[in-house]
Amino acid sequence: MGMSSLKLLKYVLFFFNLLFWFCGCCILGFGIYLLTHNNVGALFHSLPSLTLGNVLVIVGSIIMVVAFLGCMGSIKENKCLLMSLRKSVADGLTDSIQRYHSDNSTKAAWDTIQSFLQCCGINGTRDWTTVIPASCPSDPRVKGCYEKGIMWFESNFLYIGIITICVCVIQVLGMSFALTLNCQIDKTSQSLGL
């Protein structure tokens, strides 16, 4: 790959991370708006603190932080910032594996992932300090879910990219149609003298 291609890739990556950062800001702002106006109830009655506003604040904050790291990592060409996302994912998985036996939703998530990817633990069966779950394959040389997840993502990168681009195109078209409709309503209102 030539230097001009790498420079183009650097700026494309920066632009898309900047776009995601703006989206994260919008989600965070909308979440804060819902929290301050507090007219939306809880999503689950068993978890009264899990309101739509709280969920949007958390999701918006995560998107903003990850996109910021991507922006800075790409523009400064800093490998540490670009790879910090990978470390945070590994740390989150380690934390959740420790809660496997105490939290039913964590248990269900791990069982689903291990069954789907045919993997066990983060780095293999050695991650399970007590009892190896039944969702782990019986092969003792089974790979960890972290490595299998990266392999799955890399093998499906084209499809994930196509779906992401389609969603973005649909959103841009929706915004364009909304703006066009808004302008048409303004023109109609002006012509009618409203």
PDB file of C-alpha atoms in Angstrom:
ATOM      1  CA  MET A   1       0.000   0.000   0.000  1.00  0.00           C
ATOM      2  CA  GLY A   2       1.426   3.377  -1.004  1.00  0.00           C
ATOM      3  CA  MET A   3       1.920   6.295   1.332  1.00  0.00           C
ATOM      4  CA  SER A   4      -0.949   8.207  -0.272  1.00  0.00           C
ATOM      5  CA  SER A   5      -3.289   5.258   0.341  1.00  0.00           C
ATOM      6  CA  LEU A   6      -2.251   5.085   3.983  1.00  0.00           C
ATOM      7  CA  LYS A   7      -2.763   8.831   4.370  1.00  0.00           C
ATOM      8  CA  LEU A   8      -6.219   8.507   2.808  1.00  0.00           C
ATOM      9  CA  LEU A   9      -7.035   5.585   5.119  1.00  0.00           C
ATOM     10  CA  LYS A  10      -5.876   7.645   8.107  1.00  0.00           C
ATOM     11  CA  TYR A  11      -8.202  10.519   7.269  1.00  0.00           C
ATOM     12  CA  VAL A  12     -11.136   8.249   6.376  1.00  0.00           C
ATOM     13  CA  LEU A  13     -10.744   6.499   9.724  1.00  0.00           C
ATOM     14  CA  PHE A  14     -10.552   9.874  11.467  1.00  0.00           C
ATOM     15  CA  PHE A  15     -13.683  11.113   9.657  1.00  0.00           C
ATOM     16  CA  PHE A  16     -15.748   8.056  10.522  1.00  0.00           C
ATOM     17  CA  ASN A  17     -14.648   8.133  14.156  1.00  0.00           C
ATOM     18  CA  LEU A  18     -15.497  11.831  14.271  1.00  0.00           C
ATOM     19  CA  LEU A  19     -18.926  11.023  12.817  1.00  0.00           C
ATOM     20  CA  PHE A  20     -19.456   8.358  15.484  1.00  0.00           C
ATOM     21  CA  TRP A  21     -18.288  10.805  18.152  1.00  0.00           C
ATOM     22  CA  PHE A  22     -20.958  13.288  17.020  1.00  0.00           C
ATOM     23  CA  CYS A  23     -23.549  10.484  17.070  1.00  0.00           C
ATOM     24  CA  GLY A  24     -22.433   9.593  20.608  1.00  0.00           C
ATOM     25  CA  CYS A  25     -22.815  13.258  21.608  1.00  0.00           C
ATOM     26  CA  CYS A  26     -26.358  13.295  20.206  1.00  0.00           C
ATOM     27  CA  ILE A  27     -27.295  10.076  22.002  1.00  0.00           C
ATOM     28  CA  LEU A  28     -25.785  11.366  25.244  1.00  0.00           C
ATOM     29  CA  GLY A  29     -27.600  14.683  24.892  1.00  0.00           C
ATOM     30  CA  PHE A  30     -30.912  12.987  24.206  1.00  0.00           C
ATOM     31  CA  GLY A  31     -30.358  10.723  27.228  1.00  0.00           C
ATOM     32  CA  ILE A  32     -29.666  13.733  29.451  1.00  0.00           C
ATOM     33  CA  TYR A  33     -32.784  15.428  28.084  1.00  0.00           C
ATOM     34  CA  LEU A  34     -34.868  12.357  28.978  1.00  0.00           C
ATOM     35  CA  LEU A  35     -33.320  12.256  32.462  1.00  0.00           C
ATOM     36  CA  THR A  36     -34.068  15.909  33.160  1.00  0.00           C
ATOM     37  CA  HIS A  37     -37.643  15.756  31.911  1.00  0.00           C
ATOM     38  CA  ASN A  38     -38.192  12.335  33.515  1.00  0.00           C
ATOM     39  CA  ASN A  39     -41.443  11.571  31.721  1.00  0.00           C
ATOM     40  CA  VAL A  40     -40.329   8.164  30.491  1.00  0.00           C
ATOM     41  CA  GLY A  41     -40.734   5.297  32.946  1.00  0.00           C
ATOM     42  CA  ALA A  42     -38.459   2.366  33.676  1.00  0.00           C
ATOM     43  CA  LEU A  43     -37.863  -0.243  30.994  1.00  0.00           C
ATOM     44  CA  PHE A  44     -38.144  -3.112  33.474  1.00  0.00           C
ATOM     45  CA  HIS A  45     -40.161  -2.923  36.674  1.00  0.00           C
ATOM     46  CA  SER A  46     -37.668  -5.182  38.436  1.00  0.00           C
ATOM     47  CA  LEU A  47     -34.899  -2.653  37.627  1.00  0.00           C
ATOM     48  CA  PRO A  48     -36.372   0.806  38.304  1.00  0.00           C
ATOM     49  CA  SER A  49     -33.070   2.579  37.681  1.00  0.00           C
ATOM     50  CA  LEU A  50     -32.890   1.180  34.136  1.00  0.00           C
ATOM     51  CA  THR A  51     -34.721   3.995  32.379  1.00  0.00           C
ATOM     52  CA  LEU A  52     -34.390   4.914  28.724  1.00  0.00           C
ATOM     53  CA  GLY A  53     -32.497   8.059  29.736  1.00  0.00           C
ATOM     54  CA  ASN A  54     -29.922   6.080  31.747  1.00  0.00           C
ATOM     55  CA  VAL A  55     -29.414   3.592  28.915  1.00  0.00           C
ATOM     56  CA  LEU A  56     -28.917   6.386  26.373  1.00  0.00           C
ATOM     57  CA  VAL A  57     -26.458   8.209  28.645  1.00  0.00           C
ATOM     58  CA  ILE A  58     -24.395   5.028  29.090  1.00  0.00           C
ATOM     59  CA  VAL A  59     -24.459   4.073  25.400  1.00  0.00           C
ATOM     60  CA  GLY A  60     -23.706   7.645  24.280  1.00  0.00           C
ATOM     61  CA  SER A  61     -20.787   7.910  26.706  1.00  0.00           C
ATOM     62  CA  ILE A  62     -19.282   4.620  25.550  1.00  0.00           C
ATOM     63  CA  ILE A  63     -19.624   5.586  21.877  1.00  0.00           C
ATOM     64  CA  MET A  64     -18.025   8.971  22.558  1.00  0.00           C
ATOM     65  CA  VAL A  65     -15.032   7.509  24.404  1.00  0.00           C
ATOM     66  CA  VAL A  66     -14.387   4.773  21.833  1.00  0.00           C
ATOM     67  CA  ALA A  67     -14.767   7.198  18.911  1.00  0.00           C
ATOM     68  CA  PHE A  68     -12.485   9.732  20.607  1.00  0.00           C
ATOM     69  CA  LEU A  69      -9.796   7.075  21.027  1.00  0.00           C
ATOM     70  CA  GLY A  70     -10.232   6.150  17.373  1.00  0.00           C
ATOM     71  CA  CYS A  71      -9.994   9.789  16.246  1.00  0.00           C
ATOM     72  CA  MET A  72      -6.900  10.541  18.255  1.00  0.00           C
ATOM     73  CA  GLY A  73      -5.292   7.208  17.451  1.00  0.00           C
ATOM     74  CA  SER A  74      -5.787   7.611  13.705  1.00  0.00           C
ATOM     75  CA  ILE A  75      -4.823  11.272  13.392  1.00  0.00           C
ATOM     76  CA  LYS A  76      -1.763  10.926  15.664  1.00  0.00           C
ATOM     77  CA  GLU A  77      -0.986   7.445  14.257  1.00  0.00           C
ATOM     78  CA  ASN A  78      -0.730   6.201  17.832  1.00  0.00           C
ATOM     79  CA  LYS A  79      -0.902   2.406  18.099  1.00  0.00           C
ATOM     80  CA  CYS A  80      -1.507   2.603  21.845  1.00  0.00           C
ATOM     81  CA  LEU A  81      -4.735   4.567  21.404  1.00  0.00           C
ATOM     82  CA  LEU A  82      -5.883   2.386  18.524  1.00  0.00           C
ATOM     83  CA  MET A  83      -5.307  -0.786  20.545  1.00  0.00           C
ATOM     84  CA  SER A  84      -6.743   0.519  23.834  1.00  0.00           C
ATOM     85  CA  LEU A  85     -10.196  -0.589  22.699  1.00  0.00           C
ATOM     86  CA  ARG A  86      -8.925  -4.165  22.432  1.00  0.00           C
ATOM     87  CA  LYS A  87      -7.558  -4.033  25.998  1.00  0.00           C
ATOM     88  CA  SER A  88     -10.795  -2.590  27.394  1.00  0.00           C
ATOM     89  CA  VAL A  89     -12.774  -5.415  25.760  1.00  0.00           C
ATOM     90  CA  ALA A  90     -10.454  -8.018  27.298  1.00  0.00           C
ATOM     91  CA  ASP A  91     -10.753  -6.401  30.744  1.00  0.00           C
ATOM     92  CA  GLY A  92     -14.546  -6.337  30.469  1.00  0.00           C
ATOM     93  CA  LEU A  93     -14.618 -10.024  29.528  1.00  0.00           C
ATOM     94  CA  THR A  94     -12.391 -10.921  32.479  1.00  0.00           C
ATOM     95  CA  ASP A  95     -14.719  -9.078  34.825  1.00  0.00           C
ATOM     96  CA  SER A  96     -17.806 -10.781  33.415  1.00  0.00           C
ATOM     97  CA  ILE A  97     -16.282 -14.269  33.613  1.00  0.00           C
ATOM     98  CA  GLN A  98     -15.869 -13.761  37.362  1.00  0.00           C
ATOM     99  CA  ARG A  99     -19.604 -13.028  37.652  1.00  0.00           C
ATOM    100  CA  TYR A 100     -20.665 -16.121  35.655  1.00  0.00           C
ATOM    101  CA  HIS A 101     -22.011 -18.103  38.606  1.00  0.00           C
ATOM    102  CA  SER A 102     -23.597 -15.145  40.436  1.00  0.00           C
ATOM    103  CA  ASP A 103     -25.426 -13.337  37.605  1.00  0.00           C
ATOM    104  CA  ASN A 104     -27.982 -15.132  35.418  1.00  0.00           C
ATOM    105  CA  SER A 105     -27.782 -12.669  32.515  1.00  0.00           C
ATOM    106  CA  THR A 106     -23.974 -12.966  32.419  1.00  0.00           C
ATOM    107  CA  LYS A 107     -24.296 -16.759  32.519  1.00  0.00           C
ATOM    108  CA  ALA A 108     -26.787 -16.713  29.630  1.00  0.00           C
ATOM    109  CA  ALA A 109     -24.561 -14.385  27.587  1.00  0.00           C
ATOM    110  CA  TRP A 110     -21.459 -16.538  28.089  1.00  0.00           C
ATOM    111  CA  ASP A 111     -23.374 -19.738  27.311  1.00  0.00           C
ATOM    112  CA  THR A 112     -24.700 -18.226  24.086  1.00  0.00           C
ATOM    113  CA  ILE A 113     -21.293 -16.925  22.988  1.00  0.00           C
ATOM    114  CA  GLN A 114     -19.492 -20.175  23.813  1.00  0.00           C
ATOM    115  CA  SER A 115     -22.099 -22.249  21.991  1.00  0.00           C
ATOM    116  CA  PHE A 116     -22.172 -19.980  18.927  1.00  0.00           C
ATOM    117  CA  LEU A 117     -18.398 -19.567  18.518  1.00  0.00           C
ATOM    118  CA  GLN A 118     -17.495 -23.051  19.793  1.00  0.00           C
ATOM    119  CA  CYS A 119     -15.032 -21.544  22.273  1.00  0.00           C
ATOM    120  CA  CYS A 120     -14.398 -21.606  25.995  1.00  0.00           C
ATOM    121  CA  GLY A 121     -13.564 -18.713  28.307  1.00  0.00           C
ATOM    122  CA  ILE A 122     -11.519 -15.743  27.162  1.00  0.00           C
ATOM    123  CA  ASN A 123      -8.259 -17.526  26.398  1.00  0.00           C
ATOM    124  CA  GLY A 124      -9.366 -21.144  26.824  1.00  0.00           C
ATOM    125  CA  THR A 125     -10.566 -23.506  29.535  1.00  0.00           C
ATOM    126  CA  ARG A 126      -7.961 -22.226  32.035  1.00  0.00           C
ATOM    127  CA  ASP A 127     -10.065 -19.069  32.539  1.00  0.00           C
ATOM    128  CA  TRP A 128     -12.692 -21.068  34.417  1.00  0.00           C
ATOM    129  CA  THR A 129     -11.242 -21.445  37.894  1.00  0.00           C
ATOM    130  CA  THR A 130     -14.030 -23.586  39.328  1.00  0.00           C
ATOM    131  CA  VAL A 131     -16.299 -25.656  37.089  1.00  0.00           C
ATOM    132  CA  ILE A 132     -16.061 -25.485  33.299  1.00  0.00           C
ATOM    133  CA  PRO A 133     -19.553 -24.635  31.966  1.00  0.00           C
ATOM    134  CA  ALA A 134     -21.487 -27.179  29.932  1.00  0.00           C
ATOM    135  CA  SER A 135     -21.587 -24.703  27.028  1.00  0.00           C
ATOM    136  CA  CYS A 136     -17.821 -25.159  26.510  1.00  0.00           C
ATOM    137  CA  PRO A 137     -16.830 -27.711  23.856  1.00  0.00           C
ATOM    138  CA  SER A 138     -15.345 -30.893  25.293  1.00  0.00           C
ATOM    139  CA  ASP A 139     -12.111 -30.597  23.268  1.00  0.00           C
ATOM    140  CA  PRO A 140      -9.278 -29.678  25.711  1.00  0.00           C
ATOM    141  CA  ARG A 141      -7.473 -27.704  22.973  1.00  0.00           C
ATOM    142  CA  VAL A 142     -10.451 -25.433  22.330  1.00  0.00           C
ATOM    143  CA  LYS A 143      -9.597 -21.788  21.616  1.00  0.00           C
ATOM    144  CA  GLY A 144     -10.726 -18.881  23.751  1.00  0.00           C
ATOM    145  CA  CYS A 145     -13.717 -16.737  22.835  1.00  0.00           C
ATOM    146  CA  TYR A 146     -11.596 -13.593  22.520  1.00  0.00           C
ATOM    147  CA  GLU A 147      -9.514 -15.090  19.715  1.00  0.00           C
ATOM    148  CA  LYS A 148     -12.521 -16.806  18.123  1.00  0.00           C
ATOM    149  CA  GLY A 149     -14.501 -13.559  18.292  1.00  0.00           C
ATOM    150  CA  ILE A 150     -11.746 -11.649  16.503  1.00  0.00           C
ATOM    151  CA  MET A 151     -11.528 -14.428  13.891  1.00  0.00           C
ATOM    152  CA  TRP A 152     -15.322 -14.322  13.410  1.00  0.00           C
ATOM    153  CA  PHE A 153     -15.271 -10.527  13.077  1.00  0.00           C
ATOM    154  CA  GLU A 154     -12.409 -10.634  10.561  1.00  0.00           C
ATOM    155  CA  SER A 155     -14.069 -13.360   8.496  1.00  0.00           C
ATOM    156  CA  ASN A 156     -17.386 -11.438   8.448  1.00  0.00           C
ATOM    157  CA  PHE A 157     -15.872  -7.972   8.120  1.00  0.00           C
ATOM    158  CA  LEU A 158     -17.228  -7.482   4.597  1.00  0.00           C
ATOM    159  CA  TYR A 159     -20.794  -8.311   5.644  1.00  0.00           C
ATOM    160  CA  ILE A 160     -20.569  -6.170   8.775  1.00  0.00           C
ATOM    161  CA  GLY A 161     -19.215  -3.298   6.670  1.00  0.00           C
ATOM    162  CA  ILE A 162     -21.968  -3.645   4.082  1.00  0.00           C
ATOM    163  CA  ILE A 163     -24.666  -3.679   6.772  1.00  0.00           C
ATOM    164  CA  THR A 164     -23.101  -0.655   8.501  1.00  0.00           C
ATOM    165  CA  ILE A 165     -22.895   1.294   5.238  1.00  0.00           C
ATOM    166  CA  CYS A 166     -26.498   0.390   4.363  1.00  0.00           C
ATOM    167  CA  VAL A 167     -27.706   1.579   7.775  1.00  0.00           C
ATOM    168  CA  CYS A 168     -25.742   4.830   7.385  1.00  0.00           C
ATOM    169  CA  VAL A 169     -27.116   5.388   3.867  1.00  0.00           C
ATOM    170  CA  ILE A 170     -30.664   4.767   5.098  1.00  0.00           C
ATOM    171  CA  GLN A 171     -30.148   7.231   7.961  1.00  0.00           C
ATOM    172  CA  VAL A 172     -28.713   9.884   5.636  1.00  0.00           C
ATOM    173  CA  LEU A 173     -31.603   9.365   3.203  1.00  0.00           C
ATOM    174  CA  GLY A 174     -34.067   9.640   6.078  1.00  0.00           C
ATOM    175  CA  MET A 175     -32.480  12.894   7.245  1.00  0.00           C
ATOM    176  CA  SER A 176     -32.474  14.224   3.673  1.00  0.00           C
ATOM    177  CA  PHE A 177     -36.133  13.367   3.192  1.00  0.00           C
ATOM    178  CA  ALA A 178     -36.988  14.968   6.543  1.00  0.00           C
ATOM    179  CA  LEU A 179     -35.128  18.168   5.607  1.00  0.00           C
ATOM    180  CA  THR A 180     -36.760  18.235   2.170  1.00  0.00           C
ATOM    181  CA  LEU A 181     -40.172  17.774   3.747  1.00  0.00           C
ATOM    182  CA  ASN A 182     -39.398  20.493   6.292  1.00  0.00           C
ATOM    183  CA  CYS A 183     -38.398  22.929   3.544  1.00  0.00           C
ATOM    184  CA  GLN A 184     -41.516  22.063   1.540  1.00  0.00           C
ATOM    185  CA  ILE A 185     -43.715  22.664   4.596  1.00  0.00           C
ATOM    186  CA  ASP A 186     -42.030  26.056   5.128  1.00  0.00           C
ATOM    187  CA  LYS A 187     -42.599  27.011   1.470  1.00  0.00           C
ATOM    188  CA  THR A 188     -46.242  25.934   1.645  1.00  0.00           C
ATOM    189  CA  SER A 189     -46.763  27.848   4.884  1.00  0.00           C
ATOM    190  CA  GLN A 190     -45.215  30.992   3.379  1.00  0.00           C
ATOM    191  CA  SER A 191     -47.286  30.762   0.208  1.00  0.00           C
ATOM    192  CA  LEU A 192     -50.475  30.406   2.260  1.00  0.00           C
ATOM    193  CA  GLY A 193     -49.442  33.281   4.503  1.00  0.00           C
ATOM    194  CA  LEU A 194     -49.375  31.204   7.708  1.00  0.00           C
TER     195      LEU A 194
END
